[in-house]
Amino acid sequence: MIKRTGAALTIELLERQGVTQIAGIPGGANLPLYDALSRSRIRHILARHEQGAGFIAQGMARATGRPAVCFATSGPGATNLLTAIADAKLDSIPLICITGQVPLPLIGSDAFQEVDAYGMSLPVTKHNFLVRSVTELFKVVPDAFRIASSGRPGPVLIDIPKDIQQAEIEFARWPRAGSTDTPRAAPAPAINAALRAIEAAARPVLYLGGGVVHAGGAALVRALAERADIPAVMTLMALGALPHDHPLSLGMLGMHGTVAANHALQDSDLVIAIGARFDDRATGKVAEFCPLAKIIHLDIDAAELHKVRHADFPLPGDVVATLTALLEHLTPQSHELWRDEIAALQRAYPAAWSETAITRPQSLIRTIALYLGPDAIVTTDVGQHQMWTAQVYPFSRPRQWLTSGGLGTMGFGLPAAIGAALVEPQRPVVCFSGDGSILMNIQELATAAELNLNIKLVVLNNGGLGLVRQQQDLFYGGQRFASDHGRSPDFCAIARGFGWSTLDLPEVGYDAESLEAALRCPGPRLIHVPVDSNARVYPIVPPGAANHEMLTGAEL
Amino acid sequence: MKMATECRQAILELTVANHPGVMSHICGLFSRRAFNVDGILCLPIGNGYASRIWLRVQEGERLAQVESQLSKLHDVYAVRRHPPDHAAFRNLELIFQD
């Protein structure tokens, strides 16, 4: 017989799942788990705030596609994790959150650091567990990994009361590790109907979402685009699914997308949505989104079909399995006239960041991309810097781009960069942030310094909340309120205080060679860049407007 | 739980896991997705390995979405739709008087 405590059992089950790194913070209610972890070969990453731990784990999961684990204690530990969990839910990221809980007999007694983590995490998890006996762990831990990684991925929370962590159990054999359910293709008749629609279309557009990346379907999507000669637009979450310089790539659609992407959808007669969910930031006013098009909608989550837009050809299934079946029968197509029309649009609305001066944020981002090369992993926070990066960074592969899409969480970028650097130590990692966002998880500078990770943190400092300011300027009569930081901290001094190297771009006269040297030198470094407080993200679709009503900046 | 007589109704039969969090999962789904539910009945079945939940809901165009979302919950084993004349909510007037 094998004899373990609940805590040791949990840690060994995690080892058997192949977990090698866990981010977290210990506290009273998860100390038995930490005691067991101290004897494990799993590496622990001590974050400085539980939200940081959640986003470090997210960075690992987004960079690898495999479930990543974070630990927090009960009460404030659990509540601090919630934002990172909700973020993982909206972007379908496989995350396993293990929280300590007060002992079972104390639950419901308003015990010290007691909160209902099960109840609070219920609406923001794919599934959650409150473990009520030590034997349940045998099923719950493997189940959590299966659920987090199967079908549409998502976060799973396991709340383990302290007495269950301490209880002893004897058992004869280990359970099987939880694994991803076999992905299934959409039904053959539905695939055939979609094939006929593709072959009949004159102005088709591929609308790619994050599901393409999650499914590992980028190569198949590219094969489909090339064989059927179909231009593709990408959501924020799908950037990198098709390389930025692919002739069929129209870039991002939606609120800050390209004019060509939004107008192509407007004129399209067949939109093929793959792993995309018709989010309002992508579609604009839904009633006017691709009004002439029939819709093929391929998604692993059947509840996404018809949720926002009726699908004429619903394909409930895995992207890889379904596209593999579809490509077997797809004859090559050509849409030369349609591509010419779109090319004319692209010529009429060229990118507005063609100049090379690195005093402009878009040009700076392009220059940094050039210096870092195609191997780099890019994370962002949320705001203007995020949209500029989405618009101009030359993404060339899936999982290169880690950003908070659905929840739009400021504070995501730095801890996600830490997670990415931990699982991809051979790649340079760059985090683009703003002076607003970086303050929301700035404590993780300490974590990155302790681990001496190769992270370049670029703080674009416009002295306030840029996207808010921009919306106030454009849509609230220029009434700027609560969007200016009356006083900005000295970010370089702060970073040095945490043990980071720094580069203040104005201090070196925006010298490109100093920038290149700073980027090439390994280790954590903050690069500070002032940005004009009137700089805006264009194009922009006004909130609530249709995508064809986008403002390009030229009219203002 | 307002009686809705203006809209045709449907009865949903759910077979769900029998543990203390299941009702929160079902009710939470209805409230956070702004789905309507008129009535709800729940009791354990068999030897207690599962519970049966009966829901009286409106048969609007969102009903299919309600069913899809319910089916996604890991504690929900099965979802069946029945016509509004199903017996589940009959003969309850005695215990539901003003």
XYZ file of C-alpha atoms in Angstrom:
654
model
C 0.000 0.000 0.000
C 1.059 3.577 -0.707
C 0.581 6.083 2.119
C 0.377 9.846 1.591
C -1.105 12.993 3.058
C -3.630 14.831 0.898
C -0.999 17.492 0.235
C 1.717 15.020 -0.832
C -0.847 13.175 -2.934
C -1.821 16.405 -4.704
C 1.794 17.319 -5.453
C 2.575 13.845 -6.783
C -0.536 13.889 -8.953
C 0.706 17.193 -10.397
C 4.132 15.639 -11.061
C 2.402 12.754 -12.812
C 0.598 15.298 -14.997
C 4.010 16.487 -16.159
C 3.923 19.763 -14.251
C 7.455 21.140 -13.822
C 6.822 24.717 -12.612
C 4.172 26.255 -10.366
C 3.694 29.942 -9.630
C 2.140 30.933 -6.349
C 2.251 32.410 -2.869
C 2.004 30.414 0.375
C -0.265 31.252 3.295
C -1.901 29.622 6.289
C -4.407 27.467 4.423
C -2.046 26.023 1.799
C 1.079 25.480 3.928
C 0.688 21.672 3.907
C 0.734 21.827 0.086
C 3.858 23.998 0.195
C 5.539 21.646 2.650
C 4.926 18.790 0.210
C 6.048 20.979 -2.704
C 9.351 21.649 -0.933
C 10.144 17.924 -1.318
C 9.110 17.815 -4.962
C 11.159 18.172 -8.150
C 8.606 20.792 -9.296
C 10.135 24.282 -9.399
C 8.171 26.893 -7.478
C 8.031 30.489 -8.699
C 7.321 32.804 -5.795
C 5.219 35.649 -7.191
C 4.751 38.886 -5.251
C 0.967 39.045 -5.613
C -1.462 36.192 -6.391
C -2.718 37.971 -9.505
C 0.901 37.950 -10.661
C 1.066 34.200 -9.969
C -2.108 33.678 -12.019
C -0.714 35.616 -14.964
C 2.711 33.930 -14.712
C 0.901 30.604 -15.066
C -1.112 32.081 -17.944
C 2.110 33.124 -19.664
C 3.317 29.514 -19.403
C 0.020 28.135 -20.704
C -0.269 30.626 -23.571
C 3.315 30.060 -24.713
C 3.097 26.243 -24.631
C -0.604 25.444 -25.061
C -0.431 23.101 -22.072
C -2.242 23.582 -18.739
C -0.206 25.585 -16.220
C -0.649 25.644 -12.459
C -0.838 28.386 -9.840
C -1.222 28.201 -6.063
C -2.825 30.628 -3.621
C -3.978 30.482 -0.063
C -7.563 30.993 1.107
C -9.324 34.354 1.479
C -7.340 37.196 -0.097
C -5.104 34.704 -1.895
C -8.121 33.288 -3.683
C -9.769 36.669 -4.362
C -6.500 38.035 -5.785
C -6.417 35.152 -8.269
C -9.898 35.832 -9.612
C -8.939 38.434 -12.239
C -6.346 36.111 -13.754
C -8.899 33.287 -13.764
C -11.577 35.417 -15.456
C -8.973 36.493 -18.005
C -8.175 32.834 -18.753
C -11.884 32.059 -19.115
C -12.513 34.762 -21.706
C -9.422 33.842 -23.734
C -9.891 30.048 -23.308
C -6.558 29.423 -21.584
C -5.974 26.086 -19.764
C -5.142 27.068 -16.199
C -5.254 24.981 -13.005
C -5.678 27.097 -9.870
C -5.245 25.309 -6.555
C -6.366 27.274 -3.530
C -6.077 26.423 0.123
C -9.299 26.614 2.110
C -10.062 26.742 5.824
C -10.604 23.258 7.351
C -13.928 21.642 6.377
C -15.423 21.885 9.915
C -14.815 25.671 9.850
C -16.393 26.289 6.425
C -19.375 28.592 6.835
C -18.209 29.937 10.182
C -16.581 33.153 8.844
C -13.227 31.717 9.860
C -9.998 33.695 9.450
C -9.230 34.148 5.738
C -12.379 32.267 4.745
C -14.102 33.170 1.492
C -16.340 31.023 -0.678
C -13.717 30.448 -3.383
C -15.942 27.825 -5.008
C -18.896 30.195 -5.229
C -16.812 33.179 -6.320
C -14.943 31.321 -9.031
C -18.046 29.610 -10.401
C -18.900 32.176 -13.107
C -15.270 32.667 -14.223
C -14.067 29.061 -14.447
C -14.765 26.342 -16.976
C -15.321 24.097 -13.970
C -14.440 24.135 -10.285
C -14.179 21.767 -7.346
C -14.417 22.045 -3.581
C -12.689 18.888 -2.375
C -14.665 17.343 0.477
C -12.624 14.183 1.134
C -9.053 13.149 0.518
C -10.141 10.298 -1.780
C -11.789 12.810 -4.126
C -8.317 14.088 -5.021
C -7.697 10.910 -7.051
C -10.460 11.916 -9.418
C -10.446 15.708 -9.114
C -6.808 16.387 -10.050
C -6.756 14.290 -13.267
C -10.273 15.563 -14.124
C -9.113 19.165 -13.732
C -6.354 18.637 -16.312
C -8.694 16.824 -18.690
C -11.337 19.549 -18.446
C -8.869 22.441 -18.719
C -7.284 21.077 -21.898
C -10.174 19.322 -23.666
C -12.567 20.864 -26.153
C -12.501 24.614 -25.680
C -9.749 25.090 -23.076
C -10.347 27.049 -19.894
C -9.468 27.579 -16.244
C -10.303 25.064 -13.509
C -10.140 25.847 -9.791
C -9.582 23.232 -7.086
C -10.294 24.456 -3.552
C -8.698 22.134 -0.960
C -9.502 22.573 2.749
C -6.472 22.435 5.009
C -7.621 19.357 6.957
C -7.889 17.443 3.689
C -4.333 18.457 2.814
C -3.252 17.042 6.212
C -5.381 13.875 6.198
C -3.588 10.596 5.497
C -4.693 8.041 2.965
C -3.547 4.566 1.948
C -4.082 3.329 -1.559
C -2.954 0.514 -3.840
C -2.275 2.269 -7.144
C -2.008 5.676 -8.753
C -4.803 6.901 -10.990
C -4.149 7.579 -14.653
C -3.066 11.130 -15.478
C -5.840 13.248 -16.989
C -5.377 13.758 -20.709
C -7.025 15.737 -23.464
C -10.126 14.122 -24.980
C -9.667 13.038 -28.595
C -10.684 15.956 -30.814
C -13.484 15.248 -33.245
C -14.234 16.580 -36.690
C -17.571 18.166 -37.555
C -20.062 15.706 -39.140
C -19.233 14.780 -42.754
C -22.510 16.091 -44.265
C -21.912 19.491 -42.651
C -18.351 19.547 -44.007
C -19.624 18.683 -47.493
C -22.190 21.478 -47.379
C -19.464 23.922 -46.319
C -17.232 22.695 -49.160
C -19.949 23.413 -51.731
C -20.421 26.888 -50.251
C -16.666 27.564 -50.488
C -16.592 26.392 -54.095
C -19.583 28.601 -54.976
C -18.302 31.783 -53.311
C -16.985 34.714 -55.327
C -15.848 36.949 -52.467
C -14.918 34.672 -49.569
C -13.070 35.816 -46.438
C -11.506 33.706 -43.674
C -12.212 35.129 -40.223
C -9.656 33.532 -37.879
C -9.971 33.556 -34.096
C -7.925 32.422 -31.113
C -9.344 28.919 -31.522
C -7.019 28.428 -34.496
C -4.032 28.994 -32.208
C -5.437 26.876 -29.347
C -6.159 23.963 -31.700
C -2.714 24.074 -33.297
C -4.497 24.671 -36.603
C -2.383 27.458 -38.123
C -0.753 25.282 -40.791
C -4.099 23.852 -41.911
C -5.720 27.277 -42.014
C -2.868 28.469 -44.186
C -3.329 25.462 -46.475
C -7.031 26.254 -46.760
C -6.373 29.932 -47.521
C -3.811 29.085 -50.180
C -5.647 26.262 -51.878
C -8.978 28.109 -52.011
C -7.294 31.489 -52.613
C -9.141 33.181 -49.738
C -7.954 36.368 -48.010
C -7.903 36.132 -44.209
C -8.622 38.564 -41.378
C -7.523 37.809 -37.822
C -8.888 38.710 -34.421
C -6.577 40.093 -31.744
C -6.274 36.556 -30.360
C -5.394 35.014 -33.722
C -2.474 37.272 -34.669
C 0.368 35.055 -35.843
C -1.982 32.324 -37.091
C -1.070 33.559 -40.566
C 2.289 35.359 -40.941
C 1.887 39.150 -41.181
C 3.528 39.231 -44.608
C 1.521 36.407 -46.140
C -0.042 37.710 -49.350
C -3.500 36.601 -48.201
C -3.261 38.241 -44.761
C -5.386 41.381 -44.353
C -4.352 41.866 -40.740
C -6.689 42.424 -37.845
C -10.422 43.127 -38.145
C -12.619 45.164 -35.838
C -12.392 48.270 -33.732
C -8.697 48.948 -34.400
C -8.340 46.668 -37.408
C -7.253 47.522 -40.918
C -9.544 49.283 -43.356
C -8.971 46.485 -45.862
C -10.018 43.790 -43.351
C -13.223 45.566 -42.353
C -14.228 46.518 -45.887
C -13.468 43.070 -47.266
C -15.879 41.622 -44.696
C -18.430 44.264 -45.629
C -18.387 43.163 -49.290
C -17.882 39.441 -48.722
C -20.426 36.851 -49.855
C -19.017 34.056 -47.663
C -17.339 34.464 -44.280
C -15.597 31.370 -42.944
C -15.238 31.871 -39.190
C -12.735 29.475 -37.602
C -12.332 29.395 -33.827
C -13.786 32.903 -33.617
C -16.754 33.984 -31.516
C -18.071 37.165 -33.135
C -16.952 39.310 -30.190
C -18.289 42.874 -30.266
C -14.810 44.416 -30.573
C -14.325 42.336 -33.717
C -17.772 42.682 -35.310
C -18.735 46.246 -34.419
C -22.515 46.666 -34.683
C -23.524 43.056 -35.261
C -26.577 43.828 -37.410
C -24.289 45.444 -39.991
C -21.421 42.944 -39.802
C -20.718 41.310 -43.180
C -24.316 41.935 -44.259
C -24.063 40.173 -47.633
C -22.316 37.040 -46.431
C -23.395 33.513 -45.734
C -21.562 32.212 -42.675
C -19.580 29.019 -42.243
C -18.771 28.741 -38.549
C -16.270 26.150 -37.321
C -15.926 25.982 -33.542
C -15.191 23.274 -30.979
C -17.712 24.913 -28.645
C -21.133 24.169 -30.115
C -22.662 26.900 -27.933
C -20.772 29.509 -29.991
C -22.665 28.504 -33.143
C -25.649 30.837 -33.693
C -24.895 32.639 -30.397
C -24.281 36.064 -31.942
C -24.771 35.454 -35.653
C -26.795 32.707 -37.336
C -24.471 30.233 -39.041
C -25.703 29.041 -42.446
C -23.158 26.228 -42.305
C -22.430 25.319 -38.672
C -19.401 23.064 -38.157
C -19.235 21.933 -34.528
C -15.817 20.343 -34.218
C -12.099 20.571 -33.735
C -10.286 22.905 -36.136
C -7.525 20.439 -37.014
C -9.741 17.368 -37.435
C -12.365 19.281 -39.412
C -9.989 21.149 -41.715
C -8.062 17.930 -42.368
C -11.283 16.306 -43.558
C -12.319 19.392 -45.525
C -8.979 19.778 -47.283
C -9.139 16.187 -48.544
C -11.922 17.190 -50.897
C -11.233 20.857 -51.574
C -10.338 21.615 -55.187
C -8.075 24.632 -55.815
C -9.930 27.899 -56.375
C -8.947 31.286 -57.695
C -10.425 34.667 -56.720
C -8.254 37.050 -58.653
C -10.877 39.778 -59.130
C -11.753 39.742 -55.443
C -8.101 39.952 -54.425
C -7.576 42.849 -56.849
C -10.462 44.726 -55.233
C -8.946 44.193 -51.787
C -5.464 45.145 -52.998
C -6.931 48.427 -54.235
C -8.314 49.031 -50.731
C -4.921 48.285 -49.226
C -3.291 50.789 -51.582
C -5.926 53.417 -50.758
C -5.388 53.029 -46.996
C -1.698 52.367 -46.443
C -0.289 51.895 -42.960
C 0.193 55.243 -41.223
C 3.456 54.257 -39.524
C 5.781 53.958 -42.467
C 8.307 56.496 -41.212
C 11.299 55.191 -39.347
C 11.858 57.710 -36.542
C 11.814 55.792 -33.265
C 10.274 58.756 -31.482
C 6.915 57.489 -32.834
C 5.521 54.496 -30.906
C 4.555 52.479 -33.998
C 7.979 52.923 -35.559
C 9.663 52.133 -32.244
C 7.694 48.876 -31.975
C 8.705 47.915 -35.546
C 12.321 48.729 -34.793
C 12.331 46.648 -31.615
C 10.806 43.749 -33.582
C 13.595 44.057 -36.117
C 16.314 43.985 -33.452
C 14.764 41.074 -31.518
C 14.165 38.952 -34.601
C 11.413 36.437 -35.358
C 12.162 34.193 -32.345
C 10.930 36.715 -29.796
C 7.791 36.259 -27.717
C 5.712 39.410 -27.334
C 3.398 40.210 -24.435
C 1.466 43.401 -23.808
C -0.618 45.109 -21.252
C -3.872 46.786 -22.255
C -4.257 50.152 -23.922
C -2.889 52.144 -26.824
C 0.489 50.362 -26.694
C -1.362 47.047 -27.052
C -3.299 48.151 -30.114
C -0.220 49.702 -31.745
C 1.688 46.469 -31.170
C -1.203 44.411 -32.565
C -1.282 46.657 -35.628
C 2.397 46.867 -36.488
C 4.368 43.987 -34.939
C 5.438 41.523 -37.648
C 4.040 38.329 -36.115
C 5.167 35.219 -37.923
C 3.939 32.262 -35.871
C 1.219 31.228 -33.425
C 1.954 31.571 -29.671
C 4.384 34.392 -30.416
C 1.814 36.953 -29.245
C 0.404 36.823 -25.698
C -2.168 39.465 -24.873
C -5.263 39.834 -22.747
C -8.001 39.875 -25.367
C -11.443 39.136 -23.969
C -11.069 40.583 -20.492
C -8.634 43.354 -21.436
C -6.725 43.175 -18.167
C -4.204 45.921 -17.437
C -1.397 44.301 -15.458
C -1.286 41.193 -17.669
C 1.911 41.906 -19.571
C 4.789 41.676 -17.085
C 3.758 38.473 -15.262
C 2.763 36.845 -18.578
C 6.251 37.708 -19.880
C 7.752 36.043 -16.789
C 5.719 32.886 -17.469
C 6.746 32.854 -21.122
C 10.421 33.386 -20.247
C 10.271 30.464 -17.785
C 8.969 27.971 -20.354
C 10.867 29.340 -23.390
C 14.220 30.370 -21.822
C 15.961 30.274 -25.206
C 13.743 33.016 -26.665
C 13.943 36.745 -25.983
C 10.712 38.031 -24.412
C 9.512 41.591 -24.832
C 6.624 43.148 -22.934
C 5.107 46.348 -24.303
C 3.369 48.226 -21.527
C 2.109 51.670 -20.660
C 2.577 53.908 -17.656
C -0.963 53.031 -16.558
C -0.774 49.268 -17.024
C 2.683 48.641 -15.611
C 1.668 50.031 -12.239
C -1.033 47.366 -11.976
C 1.406 44.489 -11.414
C 4.698 46.330 -10.961
C 5.606 44.168 -7.948
C 6.483 41.351 -10.366
C 9.638 43.298 -11.285
C 10.980 41.647 -8.129
C 10.103 38.142 -9.352
C 11.748 38.690 -12.741
C 14.877 40.180 -11.140
C 15.187 37.293 -8.695
C 15.019 34.821 -11.593
C 17.244 36.991 -13.834
C 14.913 36.385 -16.780
C 15.645 37.682 -20.258
C 12.737 40.135 -20.409
C 12.730 43.518 -22.085
C 9.985 45.696 -20.661
C 9.172 48.651 -22.906
C 7.144 51.286 -21.049
C 5.436 53.688 -23.439
C 4.757 56.605 -21.124
C 2.111 59.084 -22.215
C 1.403 60.302 -18.695
C -2.058 58.813 -18.420
C -4.659 56.361 -19.619
C -4.269 56.811 -23.365
C -7.199 54.822 -24.720
C -9.538 56.467 -22.218
C -8.183 59.888 -23.111
C -8.638 59.118 -26.803
C -12.259 58.099 -26.332
C -12.921 61.193 -24.223
C -11.398 63.337 -26.996
C -13.355 61.670 -29.782
C -16.668 60.722 -28.217
C -17.100 62.809 -25.041
C -16.577 66.266 -26.504
C -12.939 66.443 -25.495
C -13.851 66.402 -21.809
C -10.720 64.727 -20.421
C -11.376 63.526 -16.914
C -9.504 61.138 -14.626
C -7.322 60.026 -17.532
C -4.207 62.112 -16.850
C -1.641 61.055 -14.260
C -0.903 64.360 -12.588
C 2.472 63.015 -11.592
C 4.331 60.077 -13.102
C 6.872 58.048 -11.159
C 10.463 57.738 -12.373
C 10.098 54.298 -13.933
C 13.839 53.856 -14.496
C 14.616 54.599 -10.849
C 11.891 52.198 -9.743
C 13.178 49.435 -12.017
C 16.742 49.953 -10.784
C 15.412 49.710 -7.243
C 14.075 46.267 -8.114
C 17.447 45.261 -9.592
C 16.664 45.812 -13.274
C 18.933 47.491 -15.813
C 17.310 50.399 -17.602
C 17.505 52.495 -20.716
C 15.861 55.888 -20.919
C 15.522 56.540 -24.664
C 15.487 60.373 -24.494
C 18.555 60.269 -22.255
C 20.520 58.614 -25.078
C 18.953 60.928 -27.680
C 16.805 58.141 -29.171
C 19.997 56.504 -30.332
C 19.113 53.332 -32.245
C 22.411 51.628 -31.458
C 21.916 52.049 -27.708
C 18.429 50.584 -28.119
C 19.770 47.625 -30.067
C 22.519 47.001 -27.515
C 19.999 47.150 -24.651
C 17.744 44.635 -26.403
C 20.578 42.237 -27.215
C 22.055 42.240 -23.706
C 20.523 39.307 -21.766
C 18.693 39.789 -18.467
C 15.823 41.978 -17.322
C 15.847 45.528 -18.655
C 13.273 48.310 -18.654
C 13.231 50.645 -21.638
C 11.443 53.907 -20.969
C 9.955 55.906 -23.852
C 7.870 59.071 -23.521
C 4.908 59.180 -25.932
C 2.988 62.252 -27.104
C -0.111 62.438 -24.906
C -2.163 63.326 -28.005
C -1.064 60.263 -29.992
C -4.042 58.136 -30.943
C -4.795 54.649 -32.172
C -6.197 54.743 -35.698
C -8.207 53.437 -37.374
C -10.992 53.300 -34.789
C -14.593 52.161 -35.047
C -16.615 54.334 -32.644
C -18.139 52.150 -29.888
C -21.543 50.886 -31.047
C -20.925 51.821 -34.694
C -20.598 49.448 -37.625
C -17.135 48.427 -38.801
C -17.526 50.216 -42.151
C -17.926 53.497 -40.235
C -14.331 53.448 -39.021
C -12.393 56.666 -38.546
C -8.949 56.506 -40.088
C -7.612 59.695 -38.549
C -7.361 61.455 -41.908
C -10.789 63.069 -41.484
C -9.863 64.776 -38.220
C -39.756 33.582 -10.934
C -42.560 35.734 -12.394
C -45.255 33.742 -14.169
C -44.969 34.442 -17.862
C -48.187 33.592 -19.655
C -47.646 35.763 -22.730
C -44.890 33.534 -24.112
C -45.035 29.833 -24.987
C -43.178 27.763 -22.482
C -40.962 24.727 -22.633
C -39.937 22.252 -19.968
C -36.288 21.238 -19.644
C -35.294 18.019 -17.914
C -31.736 17.920 -16.610
C -29.869 14.989 -15.148
C -27.084 16.390 -13.003
C -24.411 15.366 -10.510
C -25.721 15.227 -6.943
C -23.411 17.446 -4.908
C -23.845 20.732 -3.038
C -22.520 23.033 -5.792
C -24.730 21.902 -8.652
C -27.656 24.239 -8.015
C -25.232 27.184 -7.914
C -23.845 26.177 -11.300
C -27.317 25.971 -12.897
C -28.769 29.105 -11.284
C -25.529 31.023 -11.882
C -25.678 30.189 -15.580
C -29.243 31.506 -15.869
C -28.503 34.741 -14.038
C -25.170 35.601 -15.681
C -26.392 34.899 -19.213
C -29.693 36.724 -18.596
C -31.787 33.654 -19.400
C -35.301 33.468 -17.980
C -36.525 30.670 -15.765
C -40.103 30.548 -14.451
C -39.941 27.466 -12.278
C -37.489 24.970 -10.919
C -37.898 21.569 -9.222
C -35.057 19.399 -7.989
C -34.752 16.031 -6.193
C -32.136 13.268 -6.023
C -32.812 10.197 -8.182
C -31.852 6.539 -7.983
C -29.564 5.849 -5.081
C -28.514 9.499 -4.975
C -25.755 9.266 -7.592
C -27.527 12.009 -9.543
C -30.315 14.561 -9.292
C -33.103 15.453 -11.654
C -33.853 19.120 -12.238
C -36.998 20.305 -14.018
C -36.975 23.834 -15.390
C -39.927 25.725 -16.848
C -38.499 28.267 -19.283
C -39.706 30.485 -22.115
C -39.554 29.047 -25.586
C -37.939 32.075 -27.214
C -35.249 32.082 -29.844
C -32.590 31.862 -27.126
C -33.791 28.479 -25.863
C -31.334 26.573 -28.074
C -28.518 28.718 -26.636
C -29.768 27.945 -23.096
C -29.650 24.222 -23.880
C -26.151 24.482 -25.410
C -24.801 26.356 -22.430
C -26.425 23.921 -19.953
C -24.922 20.989 -21.857
C -21.457 22.502 -21.406
C -21.623 22.374 -17.601
C -19.587 19.422 -16.394
C -22.082 18.558 -13.683
C -24.912 18.317 -16.226
C -25.122 14.807 -17.675
C -28.134 15.253 -19.975
C -30.525 17.940 -21.191
C -33.928 17.082 -22.724
C -36.568 19.482 -23.984
C -40.273 18.698 -23.433
C -43.441 20.465 -24.636
C -45.209 22.853 -22.229
C -47.968 20.318 -21.414
C -45.465 17.971 -19.763
C -46.619 16.698 -16.371
C -43.648 17.912 -14.313
C -45.208 21.208 -13.231
C -48.834 19.996 -13.103
C -50.811 19.748 -9.847
C -48.546 22.134 -8.003
C -51.249 24.816 -7.556
C -52.028 23.666 -4.018
C -48.580 24.551 -2.753
C -48.194 27.676 -4.877
C -51.156 29.803 -3.750
C -50.921 33.494 -3.062
